[in-house]
XYZ file of C-alpha atoms in Angstrom:
588
model
C 78.838 40.184 1.345
C 78.693 42.071 4.598
C 81.364 44.437 5.784
C 82.674 43.348 9.153
C 83.195 45.740 11.919
C 86.838 46.797 11.800
C 88.781 45.035 14.508
C 92.321 46.263 15.055
C 95.056 44.005 16.174
C 98.316 45.453 17.694
C 98.433 49.187 17.904
C 99.186 50.634 14.443
C 102.204 52.850 14.084
C 104.379 51.043 16.525
C 108.008 51.160 15.542
C 109.500 48.011 14.042
C 113.219 47.177 13.921
C 115.074 44.879 11.512
C 118.054 44.262 13.700
C 120.198 46.112 11.123
C 120.511 43.072 8.785
C 118.402 41.547 6.002
C 114.738 42.017 5.449
C 112.468 42.659 8.417
C 110.009 40.041 9.466
C 106.319 40.663 9.032
C 104.225 41.120 12.208
C 103.049 37.994 13.887
C 99.464 38.925 13.225
C 99.276 41.337 10.245
C 96.115 43.384 9.819
C 94.819 42.516 6.351
C 91.991 44.177 4.402
C 90.389 41.811 1.946
C 88.857 43.681 -1.054
C 86.570 41.973 -3.500
C 87.243 43.413 -7.019
C 84.610 43.354 -9.794
C 85.293 41.870 -13.196
C 83.323 43.746 -15.811
C 82.574 40.475 -17.642
C 81.358 38.630 -14.513
C 79.000 41.295 -13.140
C 78.848 42.097 -9.434
C 81.367 40.223 -7.308
C 79.976 36.892 -6.168
C 82.001 36.986 -2.967
C 82.509 33.245 -2.537
C 86.166 33.401 -3.543
C 86.925 36.492 -1.456
C 85.256 34.899 1.525
C 87.283 31.725 1.189
C 90.503 33.766 0.967
C 89.498 35.757 4.052
C 88.701 32.560 5.964
C 92.149 31.074 4.983
C 93.875 34.246 6.272
C 92.014 34.005 9.581
C 93.165 30.399 10.047
C 96.670 31.838 9.871
C 95.961 34.194 12.740
C 95.691 37.307 10.646
C 93.280 40.108 11.626
C 90.955 40.384 8.637
C 88.516 42.985 7.482
C 86.446 42.416 4.344
C 84.912 45.042 2.052
C 84.150 45.771 -1.595
C 86.218 47.695 -4.152
C 83.725 50.613 -4.163
C 83.910 50.978 -0.389
C 87.648 50.868 -0.421
C 88.016 53.325 -3.274
C 86.582 56.333 -1.479
C 83.858 57.851 0.711
C 80.272 57.697 -0.452
C 80.733 54.900 -3.010
C 80.395 51.744 -0.922
C 77.307 50.059 0.498
C 76.773 53.068 2.736
C 78.573 56.378 3.215
C 79.044 55.491 6.860
C 80.872 52.335 5.918
C 82.962 53.863 3.225
C 84.332 57.051 4.793
C 86.029 55.593 7.875
C 87.394 52.705 5.811
C 88.955 55.167 3.275
C 90.492 57.104 6.078
C 92.014 54.009 7.651
C 93.483 52.905 4.320
C 95.223 56.292 3.876
C 96.377 56.288 7.530
C 98.120 52.897 7.249
C 95.819 51.030 9.535
C 96.380 47.846 7.529
C 99.627 45.966 7.050
C 98.438 44.497 3.725
C 95.541 44.728 1.222
C 94.478 41.462 -0.412
C 92.539 42.302 -3.566
C 90.468 39.312 -4.708
C 89.342 39.207 -8.326
C 86.559 36.687 -9.276
C 87.490 36.286 -12.908
C 85.726 33.883 -15.306
C 84.565 33.716 -18.909
C 81.917 31.383 -17.672
C 80.626 30.776 -14.102
C 82.984 28.545 -12.244
C 85.725 28.561 -14.885
C 88.898 30.337 -13.951
C 90.347 32.554 -16.632
C 92.388 35.723 -17.310
C 91.270 38.887 -15.588
C 89.577 41.800 -17.343
C 91.435 45.128 -17.603
C 88.799 46.742 -15.312
C 90.150 44.674 -12.371
C 93.565 46.172 -12.758
C 92.114 49.709 -13.108
C 90.344 49.143 -9.803
C 93.497 47.818 -8.257
C 95.346 51.034 -9.267
C 92.685 53.224 -7.613
C 92.975 51.753 -4.156
C 94.107 54.557 -1.823
C 96.326 52.279 0.251
C 99.825 52.881 1.612
C 100.025 49.140 2.512
C 101.324 46.624 -0.078
C 98.716 44.951 -2.244
C 98.508 41.231 -2.943
C 96.325 40.441 -5.990
C 94.497 37.103 -5.738
C 92.762 35.662 -8.859
C 93.264 35.061 -12.533
C 95.952 32.813 -13.932
C 99.723 32.987 -14.400
C 99.328 35.209 -17.400
C 97.903 37.969 -15.245
C 100.996 38.283 -12.972
C 102.802 40.802 -15.153
C 99.723 43.010 -15.449
C 99.181 42.789 -11.689
C 102.704 43.955 -10.933
C 102.433 46.758 -13.401
C 99.166 47.884 -11.767
C 100.980 48.162 -8.460
C 100.670 44.789 -6.840
C 103.504 43.662 -4.589
C 102.585 39.884 -4.907
C 100.344 37.790 -7.052
C 98.432 34.578 -6.140
C 96.668 32.782 -8.966
C 93.076 31.737 -8.520
C 94.079 28.067 -8.067
C 95.740 29.029 -4.783
C 93.226 31.632 -3.617
C 92.285 29.608 -0.527
C 95.662 27.918 0.105
C 96.816 28.994 3.568
C 100.487 28.198 2.913
C 100.724 30.211 -0.332
C 98.663 33.121 1.125
C 100.858 33.136 4.206
C 104.050 33.231 2.205
C 102.789 35.939 -0.218
C 101.263 38.258 2.338
C 104.203 37.990 4.749
C 106.624 38.587 1.885
C 104.774 41.663 0.738
C 104.533 43.037 4.272
C 108.227 42.348 4.977
C 109.388 44.060 1.788
C 107.123 47.021 2.378
C 108.520 47.345 5.924
C 112.076 47.115 4.568
C 111.270 49.850 1.984
C 109.801 52.004 4.804
C 112.808 51.496 6.986
C 115.103 52.263 4.026
C 113.257 55.459 3.306
C 113.326 56.395 6.972
C 117.097 55.737 7.108
C 117.612 57.873 4.059
C 115.539 60.679 5.556
C 117.408 60.535 8.830
C 120.696 60.453 6.984
C 119.706 63.522 4.989
C 118.598 65.260 8.202
C 121.840 64.314 9.923
C 123.872 65.511 6.982
C 122.058 68.820 6.912
C 122.439 69.334 10.645
C 126.143 68.335 10.457
C 126.630 70.856 7.666
C 124.919 73.550 9.653
C 127.022 72.785 12.716
C 130.223 72.797 10.672
C 129.250 76.137 9.201
C 128.669 77.584 12.652
C 131.953 76.307 13.998
C 133.859 77.512 10.872
C 132.270 80.929 10.240
C 130.608 82.414 13.350
C 132.847 85.213 14.664
C 133.064 83.814 18.128
C 135.188 81.234 19.983
C 132.821 78.225 20.269
C 133.717 75.015 22.009
C 132.259 71.888 23.467
C 133.764 70.039 26.476
C 133.238 66.620 27.933
C 132.428 65.762 31.559
C 136.129 66.126 32.414
C 136.216 69.680 30.933
C 138.291 68.466 28.036
C 137.749 70.064 24.613
C 136.004 67.785 22.091
C 135.346 70.493 19.502
C 136.670 73.932 18.938
C 135.717 76.581 16.296
C 138.242 77.999 13.905
C 137.292 81.689 14.104
C 139.728 82.708 16.825
C 142.374 80.033 16.923
C 144.706 79.048 14.136
C 145.104 75.474 15.310
C 141.870 74.060 16.810
C 143.419 70.566 17.143
C 145.782 71.922 19.782
C 142.916 72.124 22.241
C 141.268 68.765 21.550
C 141.412 66.282 24.438
C 142.754 68.966 26.789
C 141.391 71.200 29.512
C 142.084 74.950 29.682
C 144.790 74.247 32.196
C 146.308 71.538 30.006
C 146.620 74.086 27.092
C 148.084 76.889 29.162
C 149.001 75.971 32.859
C 148.568 79.265 34.655
C 146.210 80.714 37.336
C 143.777 82.184 34.829
C 143.337 78.832 33.116
C 142.972 77.113 36.463
C 140.106 79.489 37.235
C 138.270 78.802 33.930
C 138.808 75.015 34.425
C 137.274 75.270 37.972
C 134.338 77.141 36.423
C 133.794 74.320 33.952
C 133.769 71.719 36.737
C 131.380 73.767 38.851
C 128.977 74.242 35.942
C 128.826 70.519 35.358
C 128.555 69.641 39.050
C 125.720 72.137 39.730
C 124.092 72.228 36.352
C 124.029 76.042 36.624
C 125.138 78.117 33.604
C 127.615 80.997 33.575
C 126.737 84.083 31.602
C 128.769 87.111 30.463
C 131.896 86.685 32.418
C 134.807 88.974 31.431
C 138.020 87.084 31.261
C 141.560 87.983 30.152
C 142.978 86.058 27.199
C 145.605 83.643 28.312
C 148.919 84.323 26.582
C 149.793 81.346 24.392
C 151.784 80.565 21.222
C 148.409 80.158 19.423
C 147.212 83.698 18.694
C 143.655 84.300 19.808
C 142.128 86.615 17.232
C 139.799 86.863 14.300
C 142.670 87.128 11.910
C 142.247 83.745 10.244
C 138.457 84.211 9.883
C 138.922 87.708 8.365
C 141.622 86.408 6.008
C 139.284 83.610 4.844
C 136.712 86.222 3.849
C 139.213 88.653 2.415
C 138.696 91.317 5.009
C 141.851 91.117 7.146
C 143.486 94.495 7.704
C 146.521 94.082 9.934
C 146.714 92.141 13.176
C 143.580 92.021 15.367
C 144.822 90.248 18.484
C 142.630 90.801 21.481
C 143.240 90.568 25.186
C 139.715 90.336 26.764
C 136.756 88.113 26.054
C 133.178 87.846 27.333
C 132.391 84.181 28.072
C 129.140 82.279 28.562
C 128.880 78.529 29.298
C 125.858 76.283 29.662
C 125.580 72.585 30.717
C 125.272 69.989 27.863
C 122.675 67.353 28.802
C 121.829 63.967 27.226
C 118.367 62.632 26.436
C 117.968 61.690 30.121
C 118.807 65.098 31.374
C 122.175 64.111 32.759
C 125.043 66.622 32.394
C 127.568 65.168 30.022
C 129.636 68.270 29.347
C 129.195 71.938 28.483
C 128.920 74.232 25.513
C 130.480 77.627 25.621
C 131.399 80.701 23.514
C 133.543 83.710 23.997
C 133.531 86.930 22.022
C 136.322 89.466 21.813
C 135.566 92.576 23.857
C 139.047 94.012 23.733
C 137.934 97.148 21.874
C 135.076 97.581 24.354
C 137.444 97.249 27.293
C 139.910 99.676 25.634
C 137.082 102.153 25.061
C 136.048 101.805 28.589
C 139.530 102.392 29.944
C 139.857 105.367 27.631
C 136.584 106.764 28.861
C 137.548 106.251 32.503
C 140.833 108.122 31.937
C 138.897 110.933 30.189
C 136.468 111.048 33.115
C 139.371 111.194 35.608
C 140.926 114.056 33.666
C 137.614 115.811 33.401
C 137.011 115.447 37.116
C 140.463 116.769 37.866
C 139.901 119.722 35.540
C 136.524 120.402 37.219
C 138.101 120.356 40.645
C 140.809 122.780 39.424
C 138.373 125.061 37.768
C 136.133 124.975 40.821
C 138.907 125.939 43.123
C 140.142 128.708 40.799
C 136.657 130.092 40.360
C 135.526 129.839 43.964
C 138.585 131.574 45.432
C 138.064 134.931 43.697
C 134.293 134.488 44.052
C 134.595 134.142 47.818
C 136.837 137.154 47.868
C 134.320 139.183 45.867
C 131.453 137.997 48.025
C 133.335 139.043 51.183
C 134.016 142.566 49.884
C 130.362 142.766 48.672
C 129.152 142.130 52.286
C 131.494 144.803 53.615
C 130.399 147.181 50.955
C 126.735 146.505 51.889
C 127.439 147.536 55.450
C 128.889 150.874 54.349
C 126.220 151.815 51.730
C 122.937 153.476 52.797
C 121.708 154.698 49.415
C 118.747 152.578 48.356
C 119.640 152.657 44.648
C 123.223 151.541 45.402
C 121.954 148.806 47.698
C 119.610 147.496 44.954
C 122.728 147.169 42.702
C 124.538 145.314 45.436
C 121.614 142.830 45.673
C 121.881 142.216 41.919
C 125.609 141.537 42.384
C 124.842 139.171 45.224
C 122.338 137.303 43.004
C 124.919 137.017 40.288
C 127.388 135.548 42.791
C 124.757 132.977 43.859
C 124.113 132.179 40.165
C 127.840 131.564 39.618
C 127.984 129.283 42.667
C 125.136 127.175 41.289
C 126.875 126.852 37.868
C 130.090 125.771 39.585
C 128.141 123.123 41.479
C 126.323 121.928 38.368
C 129.556 121.670 36.239
C 131.164 119.659 38.927
C 128.147 117.321 39.120
C 127.957 116.896 35.317
C 131.708 115.973 35.270
C 131.511 113.524 38.140
C 128.086 111.868 37.653
C 128.921 110.680 34.107
C 131.795 108.408 35.152
C 131.141 104.688 34.809
C 129.818 103.035 37.993
C 132.021 100.065 38.761
C 130.843 99.309 42.309
C 127.204 98.436 42.090
C 125.099 97.606 45.081
C 121.710 95.937 45.206
C 119.708 98.974 46.285
C 116.122 99.116 47.381
C 114.487 101.779 45.158
C 111.817 102.833 47.744
C 114.591 103.669 50.357
C 116.469 105.909 47.901
C 113.289 107.532 46.720
C 112.298 108.378 50.298
C 115.672 109.948 51.022
C 115.620 111.948 47.846
C 112.141 113.266 48.495
C 113.059 114.342 51.993
C 115.924 116.492 50.607
C 113.694 118.153 47.961
C 111.662 121.335 48.358
C 108.282 119.902 47.590
C 106.063 122.989 47.242
C 103.103 121.083 48.464
C 103.399 118.146 46.164
C 102.727 114.503 47.177
C 104.754 111.408 46.452
C 103.410 107.915 45.550
C 105.924 105.071 45.681
C 104.821 101.878 43.846
C 108.075 99.901 43.716
C 107.462 97.670 46.742
C 110.645 95.804 47.712
C 112.139 96.035 44.182
C 115.904 96.466 44.035
C 118.302 97.687 41.316
C 122.105 97.340 40.957
C 123.181 100.974 41.494
C 125.384 103.503 43.289
C 122.995 104.670 46.009
C 124.413 108.169 46.121
C 124.122 108.755 42.377
C 120.685 107.111 42.225
C 119.544 109.527 44.949
C 120.893 112.489 42.906
C 118.947 111.207 39.881
C 115.646 111.123 41.866
C 116.371 114.552 43.436
C 116.755 116.171 40.063
C 113.627 114.531 38.695
C 111.641 115.515 41.777
C 112.754 119.159 41.561
C 111.866 119.207 37.893
C 108.397 117.918 38.524
C 107.627 119.866 41.625
C 108.929 123.264 40.472
C 107.430 122.909 37.000
C 104.064 122.136 38.489
C 104.283 124.984 41.019
C 105.213 127.450 38.318
C 102.276 126.333 36.058
C 99.706 126.743 38.961
C 100.985 130.052 40.248
C 101.763 131.773 36.964
C 105.159 132.877 38.240
C 108.626 131.519 38.116
C 109.596 129.156 40.922
C 113.222 128.491 41.807
C 114.751 126.520 38.971
C 112.971 125.251 35.946
C 111.358 122.188 34.507
C 114.290 121.323 32.403
C 117.298 122.855 34.061
C 117.263 122.819 37.922
C 119.849 120.394 39.253
C 120.738 118.639 42.503
C 124.385 117.672 43.001
C 124.352 116.393 46.537
C 122.091 115.427 49.418
C 122.131 118.702 51.416
C 118.761 119.728 52.805
C 117.538 123.294 52.544
C 115.701 125.073 55.377
C 112.262 124.624 53.848
C 112.763 120.934 52.875
C 109.793 118.674 53.332
C 110.245 115.732 55.667
C 106.895 114.177 54.800
C 105.613 112.681 51.541
C 103.183 115.651 51.202
C 102.326 119.126 52.529
C 99.423 121.536 52.387
C 100.706 124.798 50.863
C 97.485 126.431 49.644
C 99.361 128.845 47.379
C 100.627 126.187 44.983
C 99.258 123.384 42.850
C 98.958 120.045 44.586
C 101.105 117.912 42.339
C 101.534 114.123 42.518
C 104.798 112.510 41.704
C 104.797 108.722 41.150
C 107.727 106.288 41.138
C 106.903 102.787 39.884
C 108.264 99.769 38.077
C 108.295 98.844 34.448
C 109.281 95.469 32.955
C 112.895 95.329 34.153
C 113.156 99.062 34.900
C 111.446 101.929 36.701
C 109.777 105.252 35.950
C 109.104 108.682 37.552
C 106.079 110.541 36.357
C 103.884 113.464 37.527
C 100.412 114.839 36.781
C 101.627 118.311 35.965
C 101.692 120.124 32.622
C 104.335 117.902 31.063
C 107.077 118.711 28.584
C 106.181 119.406 24.934
C 107.130 116.742 22.401
C 109.381 119.265 20.584
C 111.565 119.645 23.684
C 111.870 115.993 24.667
C 115.124 115.451 22.946
C 116.815 118.754 23.741
C 115.931 118.777 27.471
C 118.750 116.347 28.184
C 121.423 118.616 26.555
C 123.704 120.420 28.991
C 122.872 124.146 29.106
C 119.384 123.830 27.742
C 117.021 126.005 29.731
C 113.535 127.381 29.075
C 113.924 130.345 31.543
C 116.526 133.002 32.044
C 117.580 131.901 35.542
C 118.062 128.227 34.741
C 121.393 126.473 34.674
C 120.414 123.898 32.118
C 122.162 121.015 33.767
C 119.407 119.205 35.743
C 118.213 116.638 33.215
C 121.688 116.456 31.652
C 122.893 115.130 34.998
C 119.984 112.675 35.095
C 120.985 111.287 31.739
C 124.692 111.076 32.683
C 123.795 109.174 35.859
C 121.589 106.768 33.860
C 124.253 106.114 31.252
C 126.843 105.574 33.976
C 124.686 102.708 35.254
C 124.082 101.266 31.770
C 120.484 102.505 31.623
C 118.554 104.247 28.901
C 116.201 107.103 29.746
C 113.137 107.930 27.770
C 110.882 110.988 28.194
C 107.259 110.542 27.282
C 103.826 111.610 28.546
C 102.010 110.228 31.554
C 98.390 109.142 31.392
C 97.370 112.452 32.909
C 99.475 114.483 30.491
C 102.452 115.098 32.766
C 106.101 114.134 32.184
C 107.123 110.489 32.451
C 110.746 109.427 32.595
C 111.357 105.734 31.989
C 114.586 103.943 32.825
C 115.490 100.595 31.278
C 118.628 98.492 31.702
C 120.531 97.965 28.455
C 121.803 94.697 29.777
C 119.819 92.075 31.852
C 122.351 92.293 34.749
C 121.255 95.897 35.347
C 117.550 95.209 35.435
C 115.196 95.795 38.406
C 114.606 92.728 40.524
C 112.299 91.926 43.407
C 108.636 91.947 44.334
C 106.279 94.823 43.555
């Protein structure tokens, strides 16, 4: 018997439906593999019976492939390895709707009789996912056939009867398909139950106010974490629940999100007063952690469009988290900053008044004293007065620069860097700006002060290292508190002072942030944490406020600042937004 070239009918793996009722019908043209089994008593399969069965199936319009039991059982055991291996793969992959196993059983040639046990052993070894119809033997073999795994049995007397074969094959295929669909439904039901359980757990236990709204902005599901009565919201819009202007605004936000398909992220909203308390009290009580009333008054809300399988917006999904404590801390901090600023103003006034008086008398005394020793003492007093004036300026800056920035403006970094460099004594240093048109949400004045302090740090530290003498200020304490220019300010991005080291300061972008680095001597690793502390100074004439002011300005903008080492060994200050809204944007 030859093995025909496998010819596929309809595309295997296509989904079949049963209409929801009864047993599915078999395909119009099932793909059938006819396997000739070997009876140990009869010797090698003669093939005439299997061929007749195959021909009868073809007359029914079935797509038929013939092979031997050895070829079907596994690779390398059939007529040739090339024949066997692809056939074994196709059996395991479900390429056939049905396997018809034909057994030529006889005790004497041409005499039908019961099948030998070896035929049933071979039947059990077929690696087929498709149902098996055993053809051959007599009625007494039916029970053994079913026990060996056959789905249907056709006695040898009907081996070539098209009507019987059609009924048995289609019945086996239909029942196999029904079992497959039943298994698929059970799997889908289990998946659905698992996903429903997960969704219920999220809505019942996550410490956030979760909700789903339909296309009309009406609630169709609400979590239990923050509201004692979720059913009160179902079928209603925010305005239906509490008809006031705040709810009208959130309702309009919902409609806009669904009309435009654009999400809304991190919007601070006041909690609408209602007779349903909005708090985590019920959730905490459920977990045995409630400690008094925890009613909030501010939430942070995000909403995203809910789309169907076709991409059409059918509603929205949103969540809100209580930020009442954060808002309270922020208001408390703002009040503290206001009091600190007021205190600094008072102290500044009270200190400057007697200092101005002392300076005036010092100038008069200088005009009346000719003794060189006495005049040297007067110069020391004048230096001390100047030192006191610097300290007053720095204390004021430290108090004011740390206040939270509420009015942020999209600011082009390169413009602020240029202005800060022009108001800095450069000592021959050069500036490289690599931020392009990048912008950052910032207070331009405070951002300029940040760059001024960093530039003076870099420039004066580099100049001191090159000259071996102390330059004005220090690498970790010189501060800038305003935008005043000094007489020797540079108005270019470089100069040619041959007495100092030519330092390069670079301002560039990081992923979402920016950096300022230099190619100077850098700051030792042991000092990188302490340099940001107010009053820290490495030289006697430093005020110790420069980098403390830089850190305060960064924190007021919601940025973190990290001090590390540049590729050339200099100092590198990296600024990163702690929230995406504060990140650098724009082209490089």
